[in-house]
Amino acid sequence: MKTHALLLAGVALGTCIAMPAFAQAAPDADTDTGLQDIVVTAQRQSQSLQRVPIAVTAVTAGDLASRQITNTLNLESAVPNLTLTQNGVSVTPFLRGVGSNQSNPNDEASVATYIDGVYIPSVTGNIFKFNNVERIEVLKGPQGTLFGRNATGGVIQIVTRDPDIDAPLLDVSIGAGKYGTIEANGYASTGLGEKAAIDLAVSFDRNDGYGKDINRNADIFKHNQLGLRSKLLFKPGENTEIRLTADYSRLNSTGTDYQLRQGVIGADGVTSYPGKRRTNTDWKNTGDNDIYGASLRIDQDMGFARLASITGYRHVKGDFHLDQDATPTPIVQADINQFAESYSQELQLLAPTDSKIDWLVGGYYFHAKYAYTPLRLGGLAAAPLPAIDLFGDQKTKSLSIYGQATVPVTATTKITGGLRYTYEKQDTDGRTESGGVVFPHAPNALCPGATTDCPQSQDIKKLTWRVSIDQELGDGVLGYLSYNRGIKSGGFNMINAGTPGYKPEILDAYEAGLKMQLFDRRVRLNAAAFIYDYQDIQVFNITGGGAVLTTNAAAARVHGFDADIAIKATSNLTLSGGFGWLDGKYTDFPNATYTPPSPLMGPQVPIDATGNRMIYAPKYSGNVTVDYRMPTSVGEFGVNVSAAVRSRVFVTAANRLAIPGYTVVNSTLSWTSQDQRFGAQFWVRNLFDKDYYLNRTEQALGDIQFLAPPRTIGVTLSFKSR
């Protein structure tokens, strides 16, 4: 720890020595031409981005629209060191190399997603369109105190807008594009008297597909999605705010249309790569889910403190059909039915706004049930039976208490300390059957006396923390050092009943950062260097016949750097970008799995992956955006060009199969009327029609993959009532 702290302190000090002189060189300027201040809730209350001693990338609603960041998957183009992988209708985020490639319903993400303060536990429930969003905050590094639950890699916070009590609002848009793309968004808000308001947000998008299954002569890469969200805001008194929110979304799609990778012969011994955006299967892939939830937030200013109560409920049901072998021969036909339901209750007591010491204490209760209902395997993998049904469930109950305080030591120096204690109990059970007949299993020490099912349980008790010091180094310049510990909870292999559970991951993070706002707010530069010690990493393997197994099998070390910059070059021209660099390697991984590219090349075998690069940890990633606005007598015209680049990433610790690096460019041309009521936008996604992969997977049946969408062109028209 001492070595890490000294190294990061040296980086920060060496950079900081020159900063006061640089800040003093700022020329005089009209402050109206500066960048707008961004308010974030990284510490569970509203603060300026530049005052928070945490590495945060914030993306505003305007940025989302102009850069064509329309859904969860697009977010990685705006956040350095963020990688998002798609598996069916699940999105698994990796931040600074920390993440999980698991896709079971009980495998909560290492990078936790929150919407308006409510935790979204299931990776199946975190792929959605962005609508009525005020901003998205990506907190980097373990957030083991204030967010606690499974925030080893970081937190993605989605903040939606509140309805307006004072005046009604209607904001609608409809767009159409290539491949039968239709996108429609609507937002309506109105006051209900002087103390309440309600809104409704609707989003819809679909496309007719941009690929073909050559065996079934069917269109693929199709989807149809509908989302509804409503919020009621009630202010019964000057010091009380109540927000009741409900949402529903439905997705029907062809799921993950996998193909065999180039040069790979499939498990049937015949089938090979079918061509770009083509598949060759016997089984219709689908990816459908239904998600709904509700939340209640109550904020009460009691004078001596502020009280916040956040109650949340989430329900996810997923139905996926997958031809896992990706050949015309019925070898493995997987019908995957997943279920996740969770309830959470959080209470916070915060310091009054005029307190010199900024403190917060809280408690969090989480109750969830996850299940396969069931996962059915058909085809030759089930022979001589028509199908094999794998049932499994896990129940989780978690209770944590936490507190954090920031104490001013001098007029320019603050120290922050926080602790969180978590107790968790997990129970699981599972069975295998066919045609309603339950299969017996051999005697198992993990569930003594059981013959068909195999019930197990485990308890988890962990203490996590945060310690930081931040120093004002000049006007608009803040430096900080921090040490954080976070955990990702353990769990069970639900469709492998009778196998041991896996324990939590532990991550210790050492970080030094600078936040600078210079030249009369014309330049904003936020940067951080970090070192991670990563222990008991949960590793996920896919074996033949669709079996999956998670174990604690590795340790790793990550060194890295990331930065965000925004420049208001003129009143009409804004330049922004981000850059990330990672050096993440396994320091101890003696029993990794090597999977040959084709099942004809032999079985999976254990290897020593110590020294190999971590999965989904690009050596570099970055983005740059040029945004120009030109006011005229007939309205404002705008041009936005954004590019995202990232280097290759390995998909397993064996470092055999990689997703190649790529650069993708999006662009928009827009017009807004002088009264800002009418608008039109011409957009191009993947401007140069680059072929890049959203997913590649090693499995015993042969390497499989699928490409991102090709160049898509469209037009969106919009209307706003005020």
XYZ file of C-alpha atoms in Angstrom:
722
model
C 0.000 0.000 0.000
C 2.822 2.418 0.875
C 4.465 1.904 -2.516
C 1.182 2.553 -4.326
C 0.403 5.668 -2.327
C 3.901 7.124 -2.829
C 3.797 6.444 -6.576
C 0.404 8.096 -7.045
C 1.338 10.983 -4.768
C 4.405 11.558 -6.915
C 2.311 11.619 -10.095
C -0.123 14.090 -8.560
C 2.569 16.315 -7.029
C 4.638 16.423 -10.202
C 1.618 17.534 -12.193
C 0.363 19.935 -9.560
C 3.583 21.926 -9.129
C 3.080 23.644 -12.462
C -0.674 24.065 -12.230
C -1.008 27.331 -10.256
C 1.112 29.198 -12.784
C -0.897 27.682 -15.637
C -4.165 28.663 -14.001
C -2.945 32.227 -13.439
C -2.236 32.574 -17.155
C -5.935 32.456 -18.018
C -6.936 35.401 -20.220
C -9.858 37.667 -19.465
C -13.060 36.516 -21.086
C -16.779 36.898 -20.898
C -17.889 34.134 -18.544
C -21.014 33.600 -20.650
C -18.798 31.956 -23.268
C -17.568 29.328 -20.796
C -18.571 25.729 -20.342
C -21.696 25.018 -18.360
C -21.178 23.619 -14.881
C -22.212 19.948 -14.521
C -23.926 18.841 -11.325
C -23.508 15.171 -10.323
C -24.632 12.953 -7.453
C -21.483 10.837 -7.190
C -21.567 11.221 -3.399
C -25.360 10.705 -3.156
C -26.081 14.446 -3.166
C -25.897 17.227 -5.751
C -22.396 18.660 -6.200
C -20.390 20.277 -8.952
C -18.449 17.740 -10.990
C -15.297 19.782 -10.381
C -15.642 19.578 -6.586
C -16.035 15.789 -6.290
C -12.752 13.941 -5.516
C -13.786 10.948 -7.614
C -13.087 10.170 -11.277
C -16.433 10.760 -13.002
C -17.372 11.063 -16.664
C -20.700 12.868 -17.055
C -22.703 12.804 -20.300
C -25.540 15.316 -20.572
C -28.827 14.908 -22.447
C -27.559 17.238 -25.184
C -24.432 15.119 -25.625
C -26.507 11.957 -25.899
C -28.650 13.411 -28.689
C -25.913 15.060 -30.732
C -23.546 12.072 -30.522
C -26.226 9.453 -31.304
C -25.794 7.699 -27.979
C -29.239 6.147 -28.028
C -28.912 3.089 -25.779
C -26.771 1.349 -23.183
C -24.352 -0.171 -25.686
C -23.481 3.195 -27.260
C -22.278 4.616 -23.946
C -18.754 3.213 -24.272
C -18.103 5.655 -27.142
C -18.224 8.542 -24.630
C -16.365 7.052 -21.651
C -12.669 6.128 -21.813
C -11.744 2.743 -20.312
C -15.397 1.577 -20.501
C -16.127 -1.589 -22.501
C -19.657 -2.923 -22.979
C -20.224 -6.412 -24.348
C -23.540 -7.813 -25.527
C -24.710 -11.370 -24.989
C -28.288 -11.864 -26.088
C -30.186 -8.999 -24.517
C -27.701 -8.671 -21.654
C -25.027 -5.997 -21.404
C -21.959 -6.645 -19.269
C -19.861 -3.551 -18.526
C -16.097 -3.560 -17.893
C -14.589 -0.383 -16.453
C -10.818 0.030 -16.192
C -10.527 -3.698 -16.874
C -12.865 -4.695 -14.036
C -16.008 -6.574 -14.980
C -17.648 -9.936 -15.334
C -18.379 -11.923 -18.490
C -21.030 -13.942 -16.663
C -24.617 -13.910 -17.923
C -26.555 -15.977 -15.411
C -29.498 -14.081 -13.885
C -27.807 -14.063 -10.446
C -24.499 -12.742 -11.798
C -24.759 -9.085 -10.913
C -22.420 -6.772 -12.790
C -19.141 -5.536 -11.277
C -20.078 -2.102 -12.636
C -23.388 -1.389 -10.915
C -26.200 0.407 -12.751
C -28.562 2.768 -10.912
C -31.572 4.671 -12.239
C -32.613 7.583 -10.033
C -30.850 5.966 -7.092
C -32.398 2.489 -7.543
C -30.046 -0.437 -8.147
C -30.611 -2.562 -11.277
C -29.260 -5.999 -10.276
C -29.819 -8.114 -13.384
C -27.603 -7.748 -16.456
C -30.669 -8.819 -18.430
C -32.379 -5.648 -17.255
C -29.736 -3.108 -18.194
C -30.073 -2.889 -21.972
C -32.504 -0.111 -22.790
C -33.050 3.022 -24.808
C -32.254 6.434 -23.367
C -35.240 8.772 -23.080
C -36.142 11.632 -20.724
C -32.563 11.397 -19.409
C -31.077 14.460 -17.746
C -27.552 13.042 -17.583
C -25.532 9.858 -17.167
C -22.710 9.681 -14.642
C -20.003 7.018 -14.826
C -18.122 6.735 -11.521
C -14.796 4.968 -11.976
C -13.234 2.630 -9.456
C -14.762 0.740 -6.520
C -17.543 2.629 -4.756
C -17.463 0.490 -1.644
C -18.988 2.951 0.811
C -21.924 4.888 -0.622
C -22.960 2.459 -3.370
C -21.518 -0.699 -1.884
C -23.336 -3.464 -3.676
C -21.144 -5.014 -6.375
C -19.589 -1.689 -7.336
C -16.081 -3.160 -7.695
C -15.475 -1.586 -11.078
C -17.630 1.516 -10.732
C -21.156 2.830 -11.057
C -23.294 3.928 -14.005
C -25.913 6.356 -12.732
C -28.803 7.317 -14.996
C -30.644 10.416 -13.824
C -34.026 11.144 -15.389
C -35.687 14.542 -15.506
C -38.382 15.652 -13.095
C -41.823 16.813 -14.250
C -42.329 20.591 -14.134
C -44.959 21.964 -11.765
C -44.969 25.449 -13.269
C -45.791 24.837 -16.940
C -46.844 21.960 -19.208
C -44.312 20.532 -21.641
C -44.568 18.362 -24.726
C -41.400 17.109 -26.382
C -41.748 14.601 -29.230
C -39.558 13.255 -32.010
C -39.855 10.657 -34.734
C -37.128 9.339 -36.962
C -36.697 6.884 -39.784
C -33.644 5.363 -41.372
C -32.076 2.549 -43.306
C -32.922 -1.120 -42.611
C -36.480 -0.198 -41.726
C -35.343 1.764 -38.693
C -38.089 3.664 -36.882
C -37.412 5.596 -33.676
C -39.988 7.596 -31.766
C -39.727 9.372 -28.436
C -42.302 11.354 -26.540
C -42.204 13.238 -23.265
C -45.142 15.042 -21.700
C -45.229 16.842 -18.363
C -47.897 18.868 -16.616
C -48.549 20.375 -13.231
C -51.270 19.067 -10.930
C -52.080 22.193 -9.012
C -49.359 24.125 -7.206
C -47.704 21.230 -5.406
C -47.527 18.327 -7.824
C -46.632 17.375 -11.380
C -46.650 14.228 -13.457
C -44.929 13.132 -16.645
C -44.929 10.304 -19.156
C -42.008 9.237 -21.307
C -42.496 6.861 -24.236
C -39.825 5.387 -26.468
C -40.176 3.027 -29.396
C -37.670 1.727 -31.896
C -37.456 -1.101 -34.351
C -35.602 -2.272 -37.398
C -36.145 -4.981 -39.987
C -32.690 -6.489 -39.661
C -29.435 -6.146 -41.541
C -28.406 -9.756 -42.053
C -29.576 -13.177 -43.243
C -29.608 -16.754 -42.021
C -28.650 -18.647 -45.169
C -29.983 -22.023 -43.978
C -33.384 -20.830 -42.758
C -33.663 -17.964 -45.293
C -34.631 -15.628 -42.451
C -33.823 -12.021 -41.615
C -31.610 -11.578 -38.556
C -30.423 -8.725 -36.320
C -34.018 -7.564 -35.921
C -35.505 -5.900 -32.868
C -38.650 -4.180 -31.659
C -38.574 -2.294 -28.369
C -41.101 -0.278 -26.366
C -40.432 1.648 -23.168
C -42.757 3.570 -20.835
C -41.801 5.606 -17.787
C -43.819 7.937 -15.575
C -42.886 10.029 -12.558
C -45.120 11.820 -10.082
C -43.495 14.677 -8.169
C -45.265 15.917 -5.049
C -44.105 18.791 -2.838
C -46.545 18.889 0.102
C -44.402 21.379 2.003
C -41.375 23.596 1.636
C -39.035 20.911 3.010
C -40.570 17.760 1.529
C -40.297 16.167 -1.906
C -41.861 12.853 -2.929
C -41.161 11.085 -6.228
C -43.131 8.023 -7.302
C -41.869 6.388 -10.484
C -43.033 3.393 -12.537
C -41.576 1.948 -15.737
C -42.128 -0.847 -18.217
C -40.152 -2.033 -21.210
C -40.549 -4.849 -23.695
C -38.009 -6.130 -26.175
C -38.553 -8.645 -28.960
C -35.541 -9.460 -31.095
C -33.606 -12.147 -32.888
C -31.259 -12.087 -29.909
C -27.595 -12.698 -30.494
C -27.187 -13.935 -34.044
C -23.918 -15.781 -33.671
C -21.884 -17.112 -36.575
C -18.771 -19.295 -36.636
C -15.582 -17.292 -36.746
C -13.420 -17.156 -39.859
C -11.296 -20.294 -40.242
C -13.338 -22.340 -37.764
C -14.998 -25.660 -38.620
C -18.118 -26.212 -36.528
C -19.085 -29.100 -34.283
C -20.782 -30.832 -37.231
C -17.387 -31.151 -38.939
C -18.673 -29.348 -42.048
C -19.984 -25.837 -41.425
C -17.617 -22.859 -41.541
C -17.776 -19.051 -41.617
C -20.943 -18.134 -43.573
C -19.985 -14.566 -44.542
C -20.377 -11.060 -43.181
C -23.557 -10.582 -41.107
C -24.784 -14.016 -42.092
C -25.602 -17.067 -39.991
C -26.157 -20.735 -40.846
C -28.362 -22.321 -38.199
C -31.206 -24.764 -37.733
C -32.783 -23.019 -34.729
C -34.455 -19.637 -34.696
C -32.641 -17.318 -32.326
C -34.790 -15.004 -30.213
C -34.048 -12.531 -27.451
C -37.147 -11.317 -25.643
C -37.598 -9.743 -22.244
C -40.196 -7.959 -20.172
C -39.021 -5.553 -17.491
C -41.008 -3.494 -15.064
C -40.420 -1.750 -11.790
C -41.365 1.044 -9.453
C -39.640 3.291 -6.952
C -40.573 5.728 -4.222
C -38.176 8.423 -3.076
C -38.945 10.723 -0.137
C -36.648 13.648 0.722
C -37.257 15.544 3.953
C -35.232 18.481 5.247
C -35.512 18.329 9.036
C -33.253 21.265 9.738
C -30.619 19.428 11.767
C -30.288 16.873 8.940
C -31.809 15.731 5.661
C -33.553 12.370 5.368
C -33.821 10.349 2.156
C -35.773 7.131 1.728
C -35.418 5.166 -1.539
C -37.646 2.147 -2.112
C -37.238 0.104 -5.274
C -38.745 -2.932 -6.978
C -37.473 -4.576 -10.180
C -38.841 -7.513 -12.181
C -37.163 -9.072 -15.216
C -38.257 -12.016 -17.313
C -36.116 -13.129 -20.223
C -36.779 -15.742 -22.900
C -33.876 -16.593 -25.191
C -33.499 -19.206 -27.904
C -29.944 -19.883 -29.031
C -28.442 -22.225 -31.592
C -25.231 -22.492 -29.603
C -23.274 -24.542 -32.126
C -24.155 -22.058 -34.940
C -24.500 -24.836 -37.541
C -27.448 -26.328 -39.512
C -27.086 -29.535 -37.484
C -29.210 -29.668 -34.293
C -26.327 -30.183 -31.864
C -27.133 -27.759 -29.023
C -30.480 -25.991 -29.058
C -30.757 -23.878 -25.916
C -34.070 -22.471 -24.702
C -33.100 -20.168 -21.837
C -35.815 -18.864 -19.534
C -34.529 -16.450 -16.894
C -36.222 -14.666 -14.048
C -35.009 -11.987 -11.635
C -36.987 -10.098 -9.025
C -35.604 -7.722 -6.416
C -36.731 -5.377 -3.686
C -34.523 -2.741 -2.070
C -34.921 -0.219 0.712
C -32.371 2.460 1.510
C -32.418 5.105 4.241
C -29.956 7.982 4.369
C -29.384 10.739 6.886
C -27.356 13.601 5.429
C -25.758 16.671 6.954
C -27.657 19.969 6.595
C -26.602 22.038 3.604
C -24.829 24.644 5.787
C -22.808 22.120 7.798
C -19.028 22.573 7.785
C -18.615 18.806 8.027
C -20.281 16.984 5.168
C -21.510 13.652 6.564
C -23.864 10.873 5.566
C -24.992 7.674 7.307
C -27.293 5.073 5.860
C -28.635 1.567 5.739
C -29.464 -0.644 2.746
C -31.604 -3.781 2.513
C -31.703 -5.916 -0.622
C -33.777 -9.029 -1.295
C -33.671 -10.850 -4.613
C -34.666 -14.086 -6.269
C -33.057 -15.360 -9.469
C -34.035 -18.465 -11.406
C -33.810 -20.565 -14.541
C -37.374 -21.710 -15.234
C -35.798 -23.740 -16.862
C -32.787 -23.760 -19.187
C -33.721 -26.438 -21.718
C -31.136 -28.204 -23.859
C -32.307 -29.917 -27.010
C -30.707 -31.432 -30.076
C -27.947 -34.030 -30.017
C -26.718 -32.672 -26.654
C -29.848 -34.157 -25.043
C -29.885 -37.449 -26.962
C -31.384 -39.963 -26.538
C -33.822 -37.755 -24.599
C -35.872 -35.167 -26.489
C -34.712 -32.425 -24.080
C -33.014 -31.885 -20.723
C -34.343 -29.238 -18.332
C -31.984 -27.564 -15.874
C -33.767 -25.811 -13.005
C -31.931 -23.563 -10.588
C -32.616 -20.666 -8.285
C -30.822 -18.417 -5.845
C -32.272 -16.258 -3.082
C -30.197 -13.372 -1.754
C -30.772 -11.279 1.344
C -28.311 -8.504 2.044
C -28.124 -5.860 4.750
C -25.498 -3.144 4.998
C -24.843 -0.044 7.071
C -22.514 2.710 5.982
C -21.244 6.178 6.722
C -18.963 8.795 5.224
C -17.724 12.178 6.391
C -15.701 14.952 4.754
C -13.865 17.165 7.221
C -12.142 20.455 6.293
C -8.606 20.473 7.721
C -7.729 23.897 6.356
C -9.513 26.405 4.140
C -8.289 24.465 1.083
C -7.815 20.898 2.352
C -10.417 18.228 3.105
C -10.173 14.649 4.313
C -12.877 12.043 3.594
C -13.353 8.716 5.316
C -16.074 6.121 4.893
C -16.952 2.571 5.983
C -19.553 0.037 4.939
C -20.331 -3.315 6.556
C -22.291 -5.884 4.534
C -23.905 -9.106 5.678
C -25.397 -11.357 3.026
C -27.045 -14.759 2.987
C -27.484 -16.742 -0.201
C -29.502 -19.935 -0.701
C -29.677 -22.061 -3.816
C -31.283 -25.200 -5.097
C -31.414 -26.964 -8.429
C -32.343 -30.121 -10.241
C -32.179 -31.770 -13.646
C -35.151 -33.437 -15.291
C -36.618 -34.561 -18.591
C -40.276 -34.948 -19.389
C -41.127 -34.230 -15.758
C -38.868 -37.020 -14.445
C -36.233 -35.711 -12.016
C -32.783 -37.258 -12.341
C -31.077 -38.500 -9.172
C -27.512 -37.460 -8.492
C -24.578 -39.139 -6.791
C -24.028 -38.496 -3.061
C -22.684 -34.985 -2.613
C -20.998 -33.607 0.505
C -22.342 -30.116 -0.356
C -25.934 -31.319 0.157
C -25.770 -34.433 2.372
C -28.844 -36.605 2.288
C -30.232 -35.042 -0.900
C -30.797 -37.339 -3.881
C -32.384 -35.149 -6.585
C -32.201 -31.471 -5.629
C -29.055 -30.059 -4.005
C -29.829 -27.189 -1.598
C -26.891 -25.079 -0.368
C -26.340 -21.805 1.459
C -23.484 -19.444 2.268
C -22.973 -16.313 4.346
C -20.873 -13.325 3.339
C -19.553 -10.721 5.779
C -17.365 -7.929 4.420
C -16.079 -4.500 5.422
C -15.290 -1.976 2.673
C -14.006 1.577 2.898
C -12.824 4.834 1.340
C -10.132 7.284 2.444
C -9.242 10.403 0.461
C -7.639 13.814 0.759
C -8.359 16.661 -1.636
C -6.516 19.952 -1.973
C -7.410 23.159 -3.798
C -4.272 23.993 -5.779
C -5.439 27.266 -7.275
C -8.497 28.913 -8.738
C -10.470 26.114 -10.403
C -7.873 23.394 -9.693
C -8.471 20.455 -7.332
C -6.108 17.567 -6.632
C -6.897 14.436 -4.660
C -5.485 11.098 -3.467
C -7.718 8.184 -2.500
C -7.668 4.566 -1.364
C -10.829 2.495 -1.813
C -11.819 -1.113 -1.228
C -14.817 -2.634 -2.967
C -16.308 -6.098 -3.331
C -18.462 -7.996 -5.789
C -20.695 -10.484 -4.025
C -20.343 -14.223 -4.474
C -22.993 -16.676 -5.611
C -23.818 -20.140 -6.917
C -23.735 -21.911 -10.269
C -27.489 -22.253 -10.569
C -27.597 -24.672 -13.505
C -24.798 -26.815 -12.114
C -26.486 -27.947 -8.909
C -24.081 -29.533 -6.479
C -21.027 -27.488 -7.439
C -19.440 -25.200 -4.826
C -20.435 -21.562 -4.523
C -17.962 -18.842 -5.327
C -16.927 -16.101 -2.910
C -16.707 -12.320 -3.366
C -14.102 -10.540 -5.429
C -12.020 -7.925 -3.602
C -10.501 -4.860 -5.232
C -8.160 -2.318 -3.617
C -7.785 0.892 -5.630
C -5.200 3.648 -5.237
C -5.890 6.802 -7.235
C -4.474 10.281 -7.773
C -6.538 12.825 -9.691
C -6.679 16.400 -10.888
C -9.759 18.431 -11.791
C -9.143 21.716 -13.564
C -11.431 24.419 -14.886
C -9.347 27.130 -16.523
C -9.430 30.220 -18.705
C -12.738 31.516 -17.346
C -14.363 28.095 -17.673
C -13.349 27.711 -21.295
C -11.269 24.605 -20.552
C -12.193 21.680 -18.320
C -9.649 18.889 -17.821
C -10.149 16.005 -15.402
C -7.533 13.253 -15.151
C -6.717 10.345 -12.868
C -3.963 7.740 -12.505
C -4.720 4.524 -10.654
C -3.365 1.181 -9.462
C -5.633 -1.765 -8.672
C -4.985 -4.939 -6.676
C -7.688 -7.393 -7.737
C -8.173 -10.631 -5.767
C -10.422 -13.713 -5.991
C -11.612 -12.811 -9.493
C -14.746 -14.699 -10.513
C -13.984 -16.554 -13.742
C -16.704 -17.845 -16.061
C -16.166 -20.736 -18.506
C -18.452 -22.182 -21.191
C -17.989 -25.913 -21.764
C -19.412 -28.358 -24.259
C -23.167 -28.908 -24.185
C -23.775 -25.408 -22.896
C -22.559 -26.002 -19.310
C -21.162 -22.984 -17.480
C -19.152 -22.751 -14.282
C -17.955 -19.798 -12.215
C -15.023 -20.107 -9.805
C -12.640 -17.800 -7.927
C -9.526 -18.497 -9.922
C -7.335 -15.447 -10.363
C -5.620 -12.332 -9.093
C -4.604 -9.337 -11.192
C -2.851 -5.975 -11.124
C -4.055 -2.964 -13.134
C -2.165 0.249 -13.819
C -3.923 2.945 -15.776
C -4.784 6.506 -16.598
C -7.867 8.246 -17.954
C -8.812 11.828 -18.727
C -11.736 13.897 -20.016
C -11.349 17.303 -21.628
C -13.770 19.915 -22.945
C -12.807 23.182 -24.647
C -15.129 26.060 -25.473
C -12.988 27.322 -28.350
C -15.487 30.000 -29.367
C -19.082 30.802 -28.489
C -20.123 28.424 -31.312
C -17.414 25.741 -31.275
C -16.925 23.125 -28.556
C -14.274 20.424 -28.618
C -14.346 17.504 -26.219
C -12.757 14.133 -25.786
C -11.427 11.463 -23.495
C -8.492 9.083 -23.349
C -7.796 5.930 -21.359
C -4.751 3.683 -21.012
C -4.693 0.319 -19.248
C -2.060 -2.229 -18.349
C -4.018 -5.044 -16.749
C -2.394 -8.446 -16.240
C -3.132 -11.562 -14.241
C -0.603 -11.992 -11.443
C -1.819 -15.447 -10.432
C -3.984 -17.624 -12.680
C -2.646 -21.192 -12.643
C -5.828 -22.987 -13.765
C -7.197 -20.991 -16.670
C -9.009 -22.794 -19.478
C -7.650 -23.030 -23.013
C -10.375 -23.661 -25.587
C -9.313 -24.647 -29.136
C -10.897 -22.606 -31.972
C -12.739 -25.681 -33.271
C -14.003 -28.793 -31.447
C -12.148 -30.822 -34.107
C -8.865 -29.552 -32.672
C -9.175 -31.244 -29.295
C -10.756 -30.694 -25.887
C -10.511 -27.802 -23.467
C -7.395 -28.042 -21.296
C -6.075 -26.148 -18.246
C -3.184 -23.713 -18.706
C -1.305 -21.178 -16.604
C -2.474 -17.686 -17.644
C -0.274 -15.828 -15.149
C 1.187 -12.800 -16.931
C -1.533 -12.697 -19.605
C -3.620 -9.601 -20.233
C -6.969 -9.275 -18.478
C -10.100 -9.813 -20.512
C -11.935 -6.816 -21.997
C -9.163 -4.428 -20.927
C -8.164 -2.370 -23.991
C -4.636 -1.012 -23.850
C -6.014 2.312 -25.019
C -9.420 3.808 -25.708
C -10.589 7.300 -26.473
C -13.075 9.595 -28.084
C -13.185 13.046 -29.632
C -16.144 15.255 -30.540
C -16.363 18.446 -32.566
C -19.601 20.377 -32.102
C -20.270 23.589 -34.051
C -23.388 25.756 -33.763
C -24.238 28.535 -36.218
C -27.123 30.918 -35.328
C -28.923 32.457 -38.307
C -32.085 34.443 -38.937
C -33.976 31.199 -39.698
C -32.727 29.240 -36.705
C -29.611 27.512 -35.450
C -27.696 25.019 -37.588
C -25.383 22.486 -35.970
C -22.729 20.004 -37.023
C -21.487 17.289 -34.702
C -18.819 14.705 -35.513
C -17.755 12.200 -32.871
C -15.220 9.389 -33.136
C -14.474 6.569 -30.711
C -11.374 4.385 -30.866
C -10.228 1.397 -28.865
C -7.522 -1.217 -29.136
C -8.081 -4.958 -29.232
C -9.354 -6.873 -26.208
C -8.986 -10.548 -25.353
C -12.151 -12.462 -24.529
C -10.562 -15.111 -22.292
C -7.539 -15.258 -20.029
C -5.802 -17.634 -22.468
C -5.337 -14.582 -24.731
C -6.052 -16.636 -27.847
C -9.157 -14.968 -29.271
C -9.397 -11.177 -29.453
C -11.904 -8.589 -30.573
C -9.792 -6.419 -32.901
C -9.442 -2.709 -32.258
C -11.576 -0.295 -34.215
C -12.534 3.313 -34.826
C -16.165 4.256 -35.382
C -17.476 7.697 -36.348
C -20.986 9.129 -35.942
C -22.182 12.450 -37.314
C -25.253 14.660 -37.170
C -26.446 17.761 -39.028
C -29.195 19.589 -37.178
C -31.486 22.604 -37.378
C -33.497 24.210 -34.572
C -35.977 27.015 -35.081
C -35.350 30.370 -33.413
C -38.075 29.737 -30.846
C -36.551 26.236 -30.255
C -39.900 24.561 -30.877
C -39.114 22.757 -34.131
C -36.063 20.736 -35.065
C -34.659 18.389 -37.656
C -31.616 16.150 -37.495
C -29.901 14.169 -40.221
C -27.791 11.437 -38.622
C -25.274 8.838 -39.719
C -24.139 6.061 -37.404
C -20.936 4.228 -38.274
C -20.183 6.847 -40.915
C -17.391 4.911 -42.645
C -19.220 1.567 -42.491
C -16.569 -0.122 -40.347
C -16.902 -3.793 -39.510
C -16.305 -4.297 -35.796
C -17.447 -6.959 -33.376
C -19.832 -6.507 -30.479
C -19.010 -9.971 -29.222
C -16.695 -12.910 -29.747
C -16.942 -16.013 -27.586
C -14.732 -19.045 -27.052
C -16.660 -22.247 -26.396
C -16.102 -25.965 -26.761
C -18.407 -26.029 -29.813
C -16.236 -23.558 -31.735
C -15.546 -19.815 -31.708
C -18.623 -17.686 -32.411
C -19.071 -13.965 -33.046
C -21.324 -11.220 -34.356
C -20.745 -7.815 -35.924
C -22.033 -4.393 -34.911
C -24.585 -2.695 -37.194
C -23.360 -1.365 -40.557
C -23.635 2.277 -41.573
C -27.148 3.501 -40.844
C -28.536 6.799 -42.139
C -31.695 8.498 -40.989
C -33.643 11.673 -40.288
C -35.389 12.730 -37.073
C -37.999 15.489 -36.766
C -38.867 17.004 -33.399
C -41.316 19.373 -31.763
C -41.239 20.996 -28.330
C -44.124 23.025 -26.948
C -41.798 25.442 -25.129
